[in-house]
Structures are given as structure tokens and as C-alpha cells.
PDB file of C-alpha atoms in Angstrom:
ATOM      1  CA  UNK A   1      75.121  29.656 -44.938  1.00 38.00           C
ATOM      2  CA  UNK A   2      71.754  27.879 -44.408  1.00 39.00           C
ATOM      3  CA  UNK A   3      70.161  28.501 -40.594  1.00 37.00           C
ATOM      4  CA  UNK A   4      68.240  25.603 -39.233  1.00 37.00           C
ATOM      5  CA  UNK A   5      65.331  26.688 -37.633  1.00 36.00           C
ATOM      6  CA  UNK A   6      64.136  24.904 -34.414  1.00 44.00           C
ATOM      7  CA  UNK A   7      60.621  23.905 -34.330  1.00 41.00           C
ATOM      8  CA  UNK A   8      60.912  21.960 -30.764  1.00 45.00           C
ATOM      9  CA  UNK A   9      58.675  23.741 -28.268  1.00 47.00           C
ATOM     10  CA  UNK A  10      59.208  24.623 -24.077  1.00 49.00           C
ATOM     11  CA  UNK A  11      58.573  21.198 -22.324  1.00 46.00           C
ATOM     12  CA  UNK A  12      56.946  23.869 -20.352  1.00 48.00           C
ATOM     13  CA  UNK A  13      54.626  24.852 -22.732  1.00 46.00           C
ATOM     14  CA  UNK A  14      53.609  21.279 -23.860  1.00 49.00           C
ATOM     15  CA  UNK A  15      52.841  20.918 -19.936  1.00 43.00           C
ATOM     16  CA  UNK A  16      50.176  23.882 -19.740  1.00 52.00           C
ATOM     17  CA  UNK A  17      49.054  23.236 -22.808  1.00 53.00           C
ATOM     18  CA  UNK A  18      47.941  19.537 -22.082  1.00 49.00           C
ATOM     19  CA  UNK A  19      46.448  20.785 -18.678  1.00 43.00           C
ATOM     20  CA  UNK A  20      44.580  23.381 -20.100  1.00 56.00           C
ATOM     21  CA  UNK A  21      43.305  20.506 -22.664  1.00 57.00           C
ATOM     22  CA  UNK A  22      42.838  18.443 -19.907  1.00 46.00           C
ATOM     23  CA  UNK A  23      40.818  20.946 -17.981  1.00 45.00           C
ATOM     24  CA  UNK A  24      38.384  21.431 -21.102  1.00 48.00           C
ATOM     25  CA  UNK A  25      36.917  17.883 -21.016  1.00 47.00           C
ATOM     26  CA  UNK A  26      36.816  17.888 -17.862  1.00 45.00           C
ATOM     27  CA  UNK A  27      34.982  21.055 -17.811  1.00 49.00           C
ATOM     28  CA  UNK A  28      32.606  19.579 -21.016  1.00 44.00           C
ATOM     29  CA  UNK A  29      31.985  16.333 -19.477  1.00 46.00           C
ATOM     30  CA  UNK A  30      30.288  17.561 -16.370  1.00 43.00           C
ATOM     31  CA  UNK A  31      28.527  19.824 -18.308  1.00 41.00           C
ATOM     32  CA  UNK A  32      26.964  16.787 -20.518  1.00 36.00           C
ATOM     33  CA  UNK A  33      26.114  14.981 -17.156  1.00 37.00           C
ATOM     34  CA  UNK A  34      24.481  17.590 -15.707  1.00 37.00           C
ATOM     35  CA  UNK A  35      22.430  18.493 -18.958  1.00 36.00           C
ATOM     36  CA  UNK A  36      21.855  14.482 -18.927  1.00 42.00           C
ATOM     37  CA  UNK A  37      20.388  14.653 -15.435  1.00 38.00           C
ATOM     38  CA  UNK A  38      18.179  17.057 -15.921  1.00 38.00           C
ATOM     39  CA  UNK A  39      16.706  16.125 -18.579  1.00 40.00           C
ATOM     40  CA  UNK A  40      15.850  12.826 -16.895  1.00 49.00           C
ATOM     41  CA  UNK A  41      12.091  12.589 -15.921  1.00 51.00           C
ATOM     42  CA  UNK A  42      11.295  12.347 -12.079  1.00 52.00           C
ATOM     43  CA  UNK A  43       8.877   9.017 -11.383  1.00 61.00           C
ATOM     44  CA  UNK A  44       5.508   9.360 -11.787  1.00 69.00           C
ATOM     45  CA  UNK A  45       3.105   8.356  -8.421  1.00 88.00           C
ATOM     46  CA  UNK A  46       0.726   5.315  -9.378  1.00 95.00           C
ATOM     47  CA  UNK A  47      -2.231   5.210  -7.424  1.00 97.00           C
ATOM     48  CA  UNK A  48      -4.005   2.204  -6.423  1.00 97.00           C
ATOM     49  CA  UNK A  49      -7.906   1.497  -4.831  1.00 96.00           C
ATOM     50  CA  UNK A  50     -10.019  -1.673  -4.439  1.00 96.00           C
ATOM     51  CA  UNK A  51     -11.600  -1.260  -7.718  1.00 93.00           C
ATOM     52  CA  UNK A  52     -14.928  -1.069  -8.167  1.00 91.00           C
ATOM     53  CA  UNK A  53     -17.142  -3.197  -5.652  1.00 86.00           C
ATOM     54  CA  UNK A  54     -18.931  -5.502  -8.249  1.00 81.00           C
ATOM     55  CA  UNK A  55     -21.922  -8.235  -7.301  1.00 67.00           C
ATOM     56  CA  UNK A  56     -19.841 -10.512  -8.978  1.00 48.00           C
ATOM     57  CA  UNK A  57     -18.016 -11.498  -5.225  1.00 48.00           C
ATOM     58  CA  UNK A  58     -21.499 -11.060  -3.494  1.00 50.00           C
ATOM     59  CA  UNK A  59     -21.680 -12.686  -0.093  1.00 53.00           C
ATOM     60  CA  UNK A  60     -24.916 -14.893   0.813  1.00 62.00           C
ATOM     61  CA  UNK A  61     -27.515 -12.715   2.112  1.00 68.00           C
ATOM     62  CA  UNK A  62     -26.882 -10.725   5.194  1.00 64.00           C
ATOM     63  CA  UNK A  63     -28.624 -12.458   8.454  1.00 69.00           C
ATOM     64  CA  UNK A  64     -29.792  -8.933  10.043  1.00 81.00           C
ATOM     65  CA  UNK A  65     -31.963  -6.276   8.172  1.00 86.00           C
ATOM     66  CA  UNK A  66     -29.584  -3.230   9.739  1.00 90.00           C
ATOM     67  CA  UNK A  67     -25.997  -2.963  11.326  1.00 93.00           C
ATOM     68  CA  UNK A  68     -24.206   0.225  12.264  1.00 94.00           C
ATOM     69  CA  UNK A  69     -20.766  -0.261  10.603  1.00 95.00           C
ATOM     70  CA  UNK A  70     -17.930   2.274  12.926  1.00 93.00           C
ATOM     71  CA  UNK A  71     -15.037   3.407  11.167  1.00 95.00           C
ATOM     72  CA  UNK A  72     -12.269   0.820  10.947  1.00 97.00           C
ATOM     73  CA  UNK A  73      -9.465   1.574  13.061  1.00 98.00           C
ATOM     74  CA  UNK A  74      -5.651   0.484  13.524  1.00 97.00           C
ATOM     75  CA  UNK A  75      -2.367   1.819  13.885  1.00 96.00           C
ATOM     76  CA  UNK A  76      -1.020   5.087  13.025  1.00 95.00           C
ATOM     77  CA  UNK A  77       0.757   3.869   9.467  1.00 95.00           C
ATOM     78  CA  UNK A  78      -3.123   2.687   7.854  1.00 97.00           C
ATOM     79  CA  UNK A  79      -3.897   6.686   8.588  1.00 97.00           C
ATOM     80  CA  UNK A  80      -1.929   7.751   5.389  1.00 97.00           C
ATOM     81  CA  UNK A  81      -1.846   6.576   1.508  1.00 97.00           C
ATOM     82  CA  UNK A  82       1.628   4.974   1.962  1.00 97.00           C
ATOM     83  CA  UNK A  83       2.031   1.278   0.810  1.00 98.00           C
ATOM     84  CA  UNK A  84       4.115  -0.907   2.866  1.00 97.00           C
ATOM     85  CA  UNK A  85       5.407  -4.364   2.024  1.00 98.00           C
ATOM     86  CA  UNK A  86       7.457  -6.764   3.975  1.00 98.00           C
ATOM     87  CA  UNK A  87      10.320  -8.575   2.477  1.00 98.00           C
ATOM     88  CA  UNK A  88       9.490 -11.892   4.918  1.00 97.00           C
ATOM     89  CA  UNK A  89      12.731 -14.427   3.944  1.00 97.00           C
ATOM     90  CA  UNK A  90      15.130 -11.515   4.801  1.00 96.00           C
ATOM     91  CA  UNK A  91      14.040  -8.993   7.518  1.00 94.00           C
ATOM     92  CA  UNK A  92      10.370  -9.636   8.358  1.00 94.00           C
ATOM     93  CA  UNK A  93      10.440  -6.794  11.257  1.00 95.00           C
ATOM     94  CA  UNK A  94      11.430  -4.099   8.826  1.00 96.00           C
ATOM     95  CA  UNK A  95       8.029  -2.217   7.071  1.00 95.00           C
ATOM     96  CA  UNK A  96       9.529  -0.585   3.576  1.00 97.00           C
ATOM     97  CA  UNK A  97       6.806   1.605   1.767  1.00 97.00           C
ATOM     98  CA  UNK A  98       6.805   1.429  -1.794  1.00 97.00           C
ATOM     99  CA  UNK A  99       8.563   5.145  -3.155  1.00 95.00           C
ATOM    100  CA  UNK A 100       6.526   5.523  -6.042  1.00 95.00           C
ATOM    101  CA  UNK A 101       3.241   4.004  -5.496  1.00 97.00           C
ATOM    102  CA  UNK A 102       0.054   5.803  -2.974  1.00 97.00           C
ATOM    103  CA  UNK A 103      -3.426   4.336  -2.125  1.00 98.00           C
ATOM    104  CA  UNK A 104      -6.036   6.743  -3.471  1.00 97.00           C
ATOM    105  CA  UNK A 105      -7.436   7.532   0.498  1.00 98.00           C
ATOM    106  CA  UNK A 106      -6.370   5.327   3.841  1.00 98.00           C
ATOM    107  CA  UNK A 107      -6.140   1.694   4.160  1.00 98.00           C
ATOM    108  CA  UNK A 108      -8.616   2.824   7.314  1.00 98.00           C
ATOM    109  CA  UNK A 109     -10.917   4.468   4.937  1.00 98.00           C
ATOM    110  CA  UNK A 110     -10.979   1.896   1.925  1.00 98.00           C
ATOM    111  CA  UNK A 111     -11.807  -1.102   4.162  1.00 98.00           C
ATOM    112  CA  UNK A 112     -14.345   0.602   5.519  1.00 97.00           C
ATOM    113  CA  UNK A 113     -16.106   1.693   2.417  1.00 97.00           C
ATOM    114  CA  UNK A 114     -15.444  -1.838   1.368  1.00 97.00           C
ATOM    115  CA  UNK A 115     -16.773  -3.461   4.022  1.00 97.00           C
ATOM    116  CA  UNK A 116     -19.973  -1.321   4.037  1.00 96.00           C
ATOM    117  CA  UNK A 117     -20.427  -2.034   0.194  1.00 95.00           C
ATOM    118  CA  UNK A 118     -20.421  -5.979   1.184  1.00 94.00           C
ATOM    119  CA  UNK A 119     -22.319  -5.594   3.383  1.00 94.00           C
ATOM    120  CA  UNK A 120     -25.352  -3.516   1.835  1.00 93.00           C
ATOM    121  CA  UNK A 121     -25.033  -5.997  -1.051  1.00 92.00           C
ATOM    122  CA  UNK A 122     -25.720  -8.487   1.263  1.00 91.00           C
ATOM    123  CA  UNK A 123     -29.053  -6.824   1.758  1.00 90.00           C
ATOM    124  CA  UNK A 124     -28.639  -4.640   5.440  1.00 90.00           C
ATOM    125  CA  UNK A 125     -29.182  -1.505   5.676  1.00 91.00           C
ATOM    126  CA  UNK A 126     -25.489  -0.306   6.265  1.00 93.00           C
ATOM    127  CA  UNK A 127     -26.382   2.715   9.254  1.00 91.00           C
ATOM    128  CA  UNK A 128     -23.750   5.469  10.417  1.00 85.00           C
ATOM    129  CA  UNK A 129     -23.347   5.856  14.479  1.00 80.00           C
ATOM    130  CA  UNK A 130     -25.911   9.107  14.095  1.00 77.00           C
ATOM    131  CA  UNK A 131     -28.825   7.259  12.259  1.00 74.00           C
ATOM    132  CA  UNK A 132     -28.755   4.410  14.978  1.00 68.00           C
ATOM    133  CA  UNK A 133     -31.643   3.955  16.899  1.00 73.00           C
ATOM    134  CA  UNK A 134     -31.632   1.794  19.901  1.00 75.00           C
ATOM    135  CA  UNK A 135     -31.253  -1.995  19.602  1.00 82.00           C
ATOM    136  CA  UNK A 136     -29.543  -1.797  16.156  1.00 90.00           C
ATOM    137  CA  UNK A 137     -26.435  -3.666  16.557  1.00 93.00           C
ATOM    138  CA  UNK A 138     -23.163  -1.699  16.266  1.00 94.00           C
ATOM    139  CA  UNK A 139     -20.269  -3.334  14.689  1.00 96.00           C
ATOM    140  CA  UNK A 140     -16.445  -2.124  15.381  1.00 96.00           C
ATOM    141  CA  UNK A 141     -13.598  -2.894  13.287  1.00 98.00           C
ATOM    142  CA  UNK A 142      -9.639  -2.900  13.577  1.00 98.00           C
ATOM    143  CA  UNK A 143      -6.918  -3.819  11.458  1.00 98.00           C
ATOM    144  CA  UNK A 144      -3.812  -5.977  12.848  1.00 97.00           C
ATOM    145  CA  UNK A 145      -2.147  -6.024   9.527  1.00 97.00           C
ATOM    146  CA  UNK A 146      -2.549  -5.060   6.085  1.00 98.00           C
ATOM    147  CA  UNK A 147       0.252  -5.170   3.884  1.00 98.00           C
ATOM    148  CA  UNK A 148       2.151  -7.058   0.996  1.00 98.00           C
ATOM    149  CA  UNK A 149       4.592  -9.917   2.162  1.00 98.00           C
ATOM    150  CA  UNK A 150       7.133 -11.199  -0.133  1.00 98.00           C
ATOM    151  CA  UNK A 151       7.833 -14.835   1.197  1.00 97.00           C
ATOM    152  CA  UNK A 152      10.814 -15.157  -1.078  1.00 97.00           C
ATOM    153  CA  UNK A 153      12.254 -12.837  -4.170  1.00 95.00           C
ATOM    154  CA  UNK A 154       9.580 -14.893  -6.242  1.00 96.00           C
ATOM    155  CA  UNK A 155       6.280 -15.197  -4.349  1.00 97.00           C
ATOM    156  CA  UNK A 156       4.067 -12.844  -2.253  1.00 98.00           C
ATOM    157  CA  UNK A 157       1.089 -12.277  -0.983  1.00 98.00           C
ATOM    158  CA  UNK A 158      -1.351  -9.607   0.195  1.00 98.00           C
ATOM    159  CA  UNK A 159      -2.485  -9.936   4.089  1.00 98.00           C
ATOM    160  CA  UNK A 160      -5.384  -8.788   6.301  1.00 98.00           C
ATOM    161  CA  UNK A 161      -5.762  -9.296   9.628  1.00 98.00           C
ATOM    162  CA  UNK A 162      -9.189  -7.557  11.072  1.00 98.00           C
ATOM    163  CA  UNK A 163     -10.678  -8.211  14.593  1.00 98.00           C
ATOM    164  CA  UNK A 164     -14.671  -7.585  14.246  1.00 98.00           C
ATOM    165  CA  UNK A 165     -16.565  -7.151  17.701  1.00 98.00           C
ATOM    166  CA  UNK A 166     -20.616  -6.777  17.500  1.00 96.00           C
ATOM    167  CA  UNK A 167     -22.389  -5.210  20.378  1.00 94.00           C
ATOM    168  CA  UNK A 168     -26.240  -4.887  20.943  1.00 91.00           C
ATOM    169  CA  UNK A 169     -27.890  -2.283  23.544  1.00 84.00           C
ATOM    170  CA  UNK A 170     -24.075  -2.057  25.349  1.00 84.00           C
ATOM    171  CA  UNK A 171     -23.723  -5.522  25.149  1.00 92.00           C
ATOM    172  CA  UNK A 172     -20.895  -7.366  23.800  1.00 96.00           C
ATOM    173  CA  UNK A 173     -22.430 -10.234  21.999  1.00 95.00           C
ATOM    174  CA  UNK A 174     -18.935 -11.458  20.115  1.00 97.00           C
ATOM    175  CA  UNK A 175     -15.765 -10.948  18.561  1.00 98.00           C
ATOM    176  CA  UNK A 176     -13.580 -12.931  16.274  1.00 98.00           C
ATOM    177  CA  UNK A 177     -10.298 -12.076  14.594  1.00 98.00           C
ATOM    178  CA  UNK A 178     -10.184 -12.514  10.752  1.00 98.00           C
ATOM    179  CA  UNK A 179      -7.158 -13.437   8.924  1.00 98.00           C
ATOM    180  CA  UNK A 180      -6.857 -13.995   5.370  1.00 98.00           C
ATOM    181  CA  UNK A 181      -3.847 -13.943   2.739  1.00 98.00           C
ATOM    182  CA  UNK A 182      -4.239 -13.598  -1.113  1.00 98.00           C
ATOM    183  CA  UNK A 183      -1.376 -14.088  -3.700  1.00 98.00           C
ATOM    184  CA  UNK A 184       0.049 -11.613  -5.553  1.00 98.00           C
ATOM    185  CA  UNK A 185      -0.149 -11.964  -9.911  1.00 96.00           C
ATOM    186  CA  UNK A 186       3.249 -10.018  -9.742  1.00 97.00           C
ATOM    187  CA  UNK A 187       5.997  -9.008  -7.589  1.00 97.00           C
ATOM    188  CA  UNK A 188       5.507  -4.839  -7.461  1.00 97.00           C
ATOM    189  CA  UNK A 189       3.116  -2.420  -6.343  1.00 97.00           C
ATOM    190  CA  UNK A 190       0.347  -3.222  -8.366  1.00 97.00           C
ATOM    191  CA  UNK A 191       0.316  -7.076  -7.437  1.00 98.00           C
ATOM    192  CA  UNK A 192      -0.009  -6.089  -4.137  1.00 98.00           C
ATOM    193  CA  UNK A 193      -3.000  -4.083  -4.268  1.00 98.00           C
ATOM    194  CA  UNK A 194      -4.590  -6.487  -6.126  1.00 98.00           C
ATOM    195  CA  UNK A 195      -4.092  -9.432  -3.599  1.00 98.00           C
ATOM    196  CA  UNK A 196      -4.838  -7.010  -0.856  1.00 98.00           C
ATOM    197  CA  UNK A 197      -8.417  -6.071  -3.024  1.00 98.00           C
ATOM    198  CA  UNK A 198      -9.037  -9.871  -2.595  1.00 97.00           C
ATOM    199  CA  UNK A 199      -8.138 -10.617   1.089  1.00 98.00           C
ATOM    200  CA  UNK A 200     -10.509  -7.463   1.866  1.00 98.00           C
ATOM    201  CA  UNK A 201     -13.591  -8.834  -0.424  1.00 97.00           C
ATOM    202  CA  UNK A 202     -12.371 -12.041   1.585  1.00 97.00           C
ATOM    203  CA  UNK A 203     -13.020 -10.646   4.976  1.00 97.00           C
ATOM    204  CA  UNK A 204     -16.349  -8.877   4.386  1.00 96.00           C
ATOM    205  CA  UNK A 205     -17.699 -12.293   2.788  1.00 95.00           C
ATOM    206  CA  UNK A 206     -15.966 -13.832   6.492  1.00 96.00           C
ATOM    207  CA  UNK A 207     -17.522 -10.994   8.436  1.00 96.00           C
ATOM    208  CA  UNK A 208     -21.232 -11.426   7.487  1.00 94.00           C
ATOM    209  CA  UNK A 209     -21.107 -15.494   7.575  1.00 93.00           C
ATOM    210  CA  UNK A 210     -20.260 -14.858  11.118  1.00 94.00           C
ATOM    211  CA  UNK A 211     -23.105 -12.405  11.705  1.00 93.00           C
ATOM    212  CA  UNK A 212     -25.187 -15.448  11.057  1.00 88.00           C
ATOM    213  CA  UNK A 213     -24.349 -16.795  13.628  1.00 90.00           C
ATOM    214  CA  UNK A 214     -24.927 -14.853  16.549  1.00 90.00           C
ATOM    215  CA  UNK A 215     -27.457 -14.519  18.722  1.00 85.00           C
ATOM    216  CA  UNK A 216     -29.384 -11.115  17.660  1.00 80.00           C
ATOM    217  CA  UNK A 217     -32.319  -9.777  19.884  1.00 71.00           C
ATOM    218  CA  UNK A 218     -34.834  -9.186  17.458  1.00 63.00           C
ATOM    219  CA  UNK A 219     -36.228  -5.587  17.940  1.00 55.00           C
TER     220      UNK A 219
END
């Protein structure tokens, strides 16, 4: 008499088994994910300046043979290398700073070194508040606004807005606000340094046409 075997398993043990298979991917695909994540690369910083202050934007020829040029000033956020930008056509009160991009020093410092680099290509002798002597006029400088508005998803432009005020022997002899916007070649970081380069070149050409203008005692 032939005995038939049965070869049907537990239902029981089909269960654990397909949990315990179940378990193993599981187990295998977070593994993969987290091998995937970190062997992603973190973002590099970029770094952006003015460039290089070339004769090529001269101004016309400075109308006083020496200025004392003070340390632009402005608001707490142009003290650090963050770069903001404003997105204009949805939220225009809302400053976002770009996560991967830095200015190589202060917006503070980098329109001053521009502006003194116009300005002794203009031809004056570009003096520090210690080297003054008496008579020399001083000029002061602050920022309103610097920064890279995006009018719509598909056009921007770089802004500065810079209030100059000369003085001469403790006198205020004028002030006048500058503002100037240049348009960004691309909608990122790097288009907005460059349009912000160009308003700032802007400016300083701005800033010593005015100085021809006012009435300097001649010492």
C-alpha cells in the first residue's frame, strides 16, 4: 500500500515566512537610501565680488584734487557676506538670502573700496579720516538698499540706493540720495552680483558728477 506524502506547509509558517521576507527588503532598502544619501555631495559656497575695478567705466575727471571718503554705512544685514534677493511680484517685504552663494567681504566694505577706486581714477587723492587735514572735504556714505529684485519669475534686477552727504570745515555743504537699478543677464546668484557690480560703478560715476557741482572752498 502506497503512502501519499503531504507536501502542503502550516498556513502559519507561510505567514512568518513572508514577514520575515518582508522585513528583509525593508531592512535592505533603507540601507540603500541611506548609503545613497551619503554619498550625495553637500553644495559648494560660490563667492561673488565686484570684479576687478577696470578704467574701462572711468568717470570724467574728479572736480576736487582730495576727498576723505568715510566708511559706507547701512543696516545691520550689509555687515555680513549674505546675499539677499527680493522676489517683488509675490512678497516684496520678505528679504530671502541666497543658501549657497556669499560675497567675498560686506556689501559695506565692497562699496566702499569701490567707490574709493572711482574715485582715485577720477584723479583725487582718495584720503582716510586720519590723513585729513583741515579744509579737505569729508564725504559720508549710506546704503538704503542693495539687493537683487526679481520683478517677475523672468526678469530682475540689481538695486542701489546710497545717500552721499559732503561736509567742509563742519559744514554741511549737500546731500543727495542716489538710486540706480541694473538688469540681471540671468535669474540666480551670479546675475545678481553682476547687475549689482553695475548699479555700484553706476553710483560712483553719479557721485563724482555731483561733486562738480558744489560749491568747494578752495584751500
Amino acid at each position: 500500500m502506497r503512502t501519499t506524502v503531504n507536501h502542503t506547509q502550516n498556513p502559519r509558517t507561510n505567514v512568518t515566512t513572508t514577514v520575515r521576507r518582508l522585513l528583509l527588503a525593508a531592512s535592505t532598502g533603507a540601507t540603500l537610501l541611506l548609503a545613497g544619501c551619503a554619498s550625495e555631495k553637500p553644495a559648494l559656497n560660490t563667492t561673488f565680488d565686484f570684479g576687478p575695478a577696470t578704467n574701462a567705466a572711468q568717470a570724467a575727471r574728479a572736480p576736487i584734487a582730495a576727498v576723505v571718503v568715510g566708511e559706507v554705512t547701512g543696516s545691520a544685514a550689509l555687515d555680513s557676506e549674505r546675499m539677499y534677493y527680493r522676489l517683488n511680484y509675490s512678497d516684496p517685504l520678505q528679504a530671502r538670502a541666497y543658501a549657497n552663494s556669499r560675497w567675498s567681504a560686506t556689501p559695506l566694505q565692497m562699496v566702499t573700496q569701490r567707490l574709493k577706486s572711482r574715485i582715485a581714477q577720477s584723479g583725487a587723492k582718495v584720503l582716510s579720516v586720519s590723513d585729513a587735514s583741515d579744509g579737505v572735504p569729508i564725504l559720508r556714505l549710506e546704503i538704503d538698499d542693495f539687493t537683487h529684485n526679481f520683478d517677475s519669475q523672468a526678469q530682475s534686477h540689481g538695486q542701489l540706493v546710497l545717500r552721499a552727504s559732503l561736509f567742509q570745515g563742519h559744514k554741511l555743504i549737500d546731500q543727495k540720495t542716489f538710486d540706480r537699478k541694473n538688469p540681471a543677464t540671468s535669474m540666480d546668484a551670479g546675475g545678481g552680483a553682476r547687475a549689482l557690480a553695475g548699479a555700484t560703478d553706476t553710483v560712483a560715476a553719479d557721485v563724482i558728477a555731483w561733486l562738480a557741482t558744489l560749491p568747494l572752498k578752495k584751500e
